[in-house]
Amino acid sequence: MTPATSHSIQPLLRKLIRTGIGRFRFLMGTIGMGVAVFFILLAVQTFLNFNELLHGKRNENETADFLVINKEVTAARQTNKALSAFTTAEIDSLRQQPFAEKVGQLASSNFSVNVSSYSDAFPFYTDAYFESVPDEFIDVKSEAWKWAPGQRDLPVIIPSFFVDLYNTGMAMSQQNLPQLSMEALKLLPLRVAVKGQGREAEWVGHIVGASDRLNSILIPQSYMEWANQQFGYQQQKLATRIVLKTQDPSDPALVKYLADRSWRTNADKTRFSKVRTIVNWIVGIVGGIGVVMLLFGLLVFSLFIQLTIAASRPDIELLKTLGLSRQTLHRFLMQQFMPVHLVIMLAVLLALSGLQWALQSVLTGQGMHVAATINPYTVAASLLVLVLIWLTNRGTIRQYLRQ
Amino acid sequence: MIISLQQVVPTPIREKILARPSDVWNAQVELGGTHWTKLRAPSGSGKTTLIHILWQLRKDYSGQVLYNQAPANSLSDDALSAMRQQQLSVVFQDLRLFGHLTARENIELKRRMTHPTLYPTSRVDEMAAELGVQHVLEQQAATCSYGEQQRIAIIRALMQPFELLLMDEPFSHLDKANTARAAALIAAECRQRQAGFILTDLDDDDHFSYTQQLHL
């Protein structure tokens, strides 16, 4: 009585339980399921690609994360400057929005400012104003960016478009003005004359950098607070501009929030919002169709399992009579129906990988970067769908074997 | 394996059963163990019904059936499958072969159902040779004669371990010589397993040296 090196019972079960019936329906079901899974995973991958385009490190545009916001000047506001200022309530409300990471106020000078040149070779004289903002909002990093009472040197940050305007416009139009590099500008001392409340004083201004982010002439906050006390016409501080740090300037919620209040910001930065809304819609529709198709696919496969079990009912009953356990039958049926789903899933992931690779090639040519391979979340989503299919099949088989 | 019957009466033929004396129906009786039991059962006495109740194919009866003290209705599906694979075997009167499988496949199906298998596949050929059905092994069961099918069903029943073998008129379509060969094989297999059997038939016979004779 040597126990035989057993052959499996599976080939015999395969002969008895005819899984091959309704081959055409099975093929249609498989194709439908494939399209459904493709749509779902395509939606996931598209969403992730778009996110990468918006937030990916390689696509990051630092200025995009900071918005300077001001109120639109209307006829009513023209006559009352205070109406153009943000109230504390407005700032607090903005601060509580989900898209707002940080909110800072730009404080403006409350005294008159004259800036002129010490040099005869490069003469100029202008009225000016200053603004200040907490350091964390400033994109220029400089050792010289500090001021304490008694310090004669005053660091200044100018907007970079000033430099461009000067070099490309002003210097070209006036014969006696040279073009200046950023390095040269940093070396140029400025006479900063301040007047107010009957007092006057002078500082030596130094440009320490140019900001891409903030379109204003900035001085350190410590100087602003001190000078406003010394020379300020009015003690009440008005926040006419605020800086918003946000992860996503194209967030439709943010754009709507600003539009609802007629607040203005750099439209260039929020322009992406419309595209994004459209993409969100498309992704949602494709994903939605995918989910509906998946539900129908699951239904078709459930019916298919029912059909198979019903068609082989007498043989299944006899197998059970002879002592075959329901577990063995269950396992056998699962092994008949699950592999096709695995194949579908792999085929879809392969197709998506091809698409992604092609997309990456095309976008790279246009200076945009997405990953060359599909996102791990897409793979995770495919596993999730697979688990759903597995659970549905298991439930159907269990239910119909019991009957 | 001891099967205890406590006042068991099949519901559909209740009146008919109760109208006549029986050693089994509506009685307290223990079957199995190492007994080689002959159940003499005239037509209409519920012979096949009893085999089906003992195999738990039918549950339309009153009274209690216990397997080694365990009530039948407490057996789970899995426990029942395990019992049919390891402790009980059966030759049905209507044989219950898969008609579209070959004779060999029918036997193999049972052989491979138990883990580990009791016999190597060569034993199938040995038994088939012993019973004179080797030539039909590759033939579809449905195309075999009833006598051949009967012997295939007997070989199938012997392919698994068991403590008790149920047989419902197993030799009804066999001539004397073939009956003697089949009985010899069954006796040898039961002896090897130290197993008992319950055989039902219409008349008295001397195919085996029975240790228990009951009247249904």
Coordinates of C-alpha atoms in Angstrom, one line a residue, chain A residues 43 45 56 59 81 86 111 140 186 205 207 210 236 240 259 275 302 398:
Chain A
A43 CA -8.6 58.0 -14.6
Q45 CA -3.2 57.6 -13.6
G56 CA 6.0 67.7 -9.0
N59 CA 7.8 71.2 -12.5
K81 CA -8.6 104.4 1.2
F86 CA -8.5 94.1 4.4
F111 CA 5.7 108.5 5.5
V140 CA 15.6 86.5 -1.6
K186 CA 24.0 95.7 -5.5
G205 CA 20.1 102.1 0.8
I207 CA 19.8 96.6 -3.0
A210 CA 15.4 91.2 -6.6
Q236 CA -3.6 102.9 12.3
T240 CA -4.0 96.8 1.6
A259 CA -13.6 86.1 -7.5
V275 CA -7.8 73.7 -17.3
S302 CA -21.4 36.5 -11.5
R398 CA -20.1 30.2 -2.2

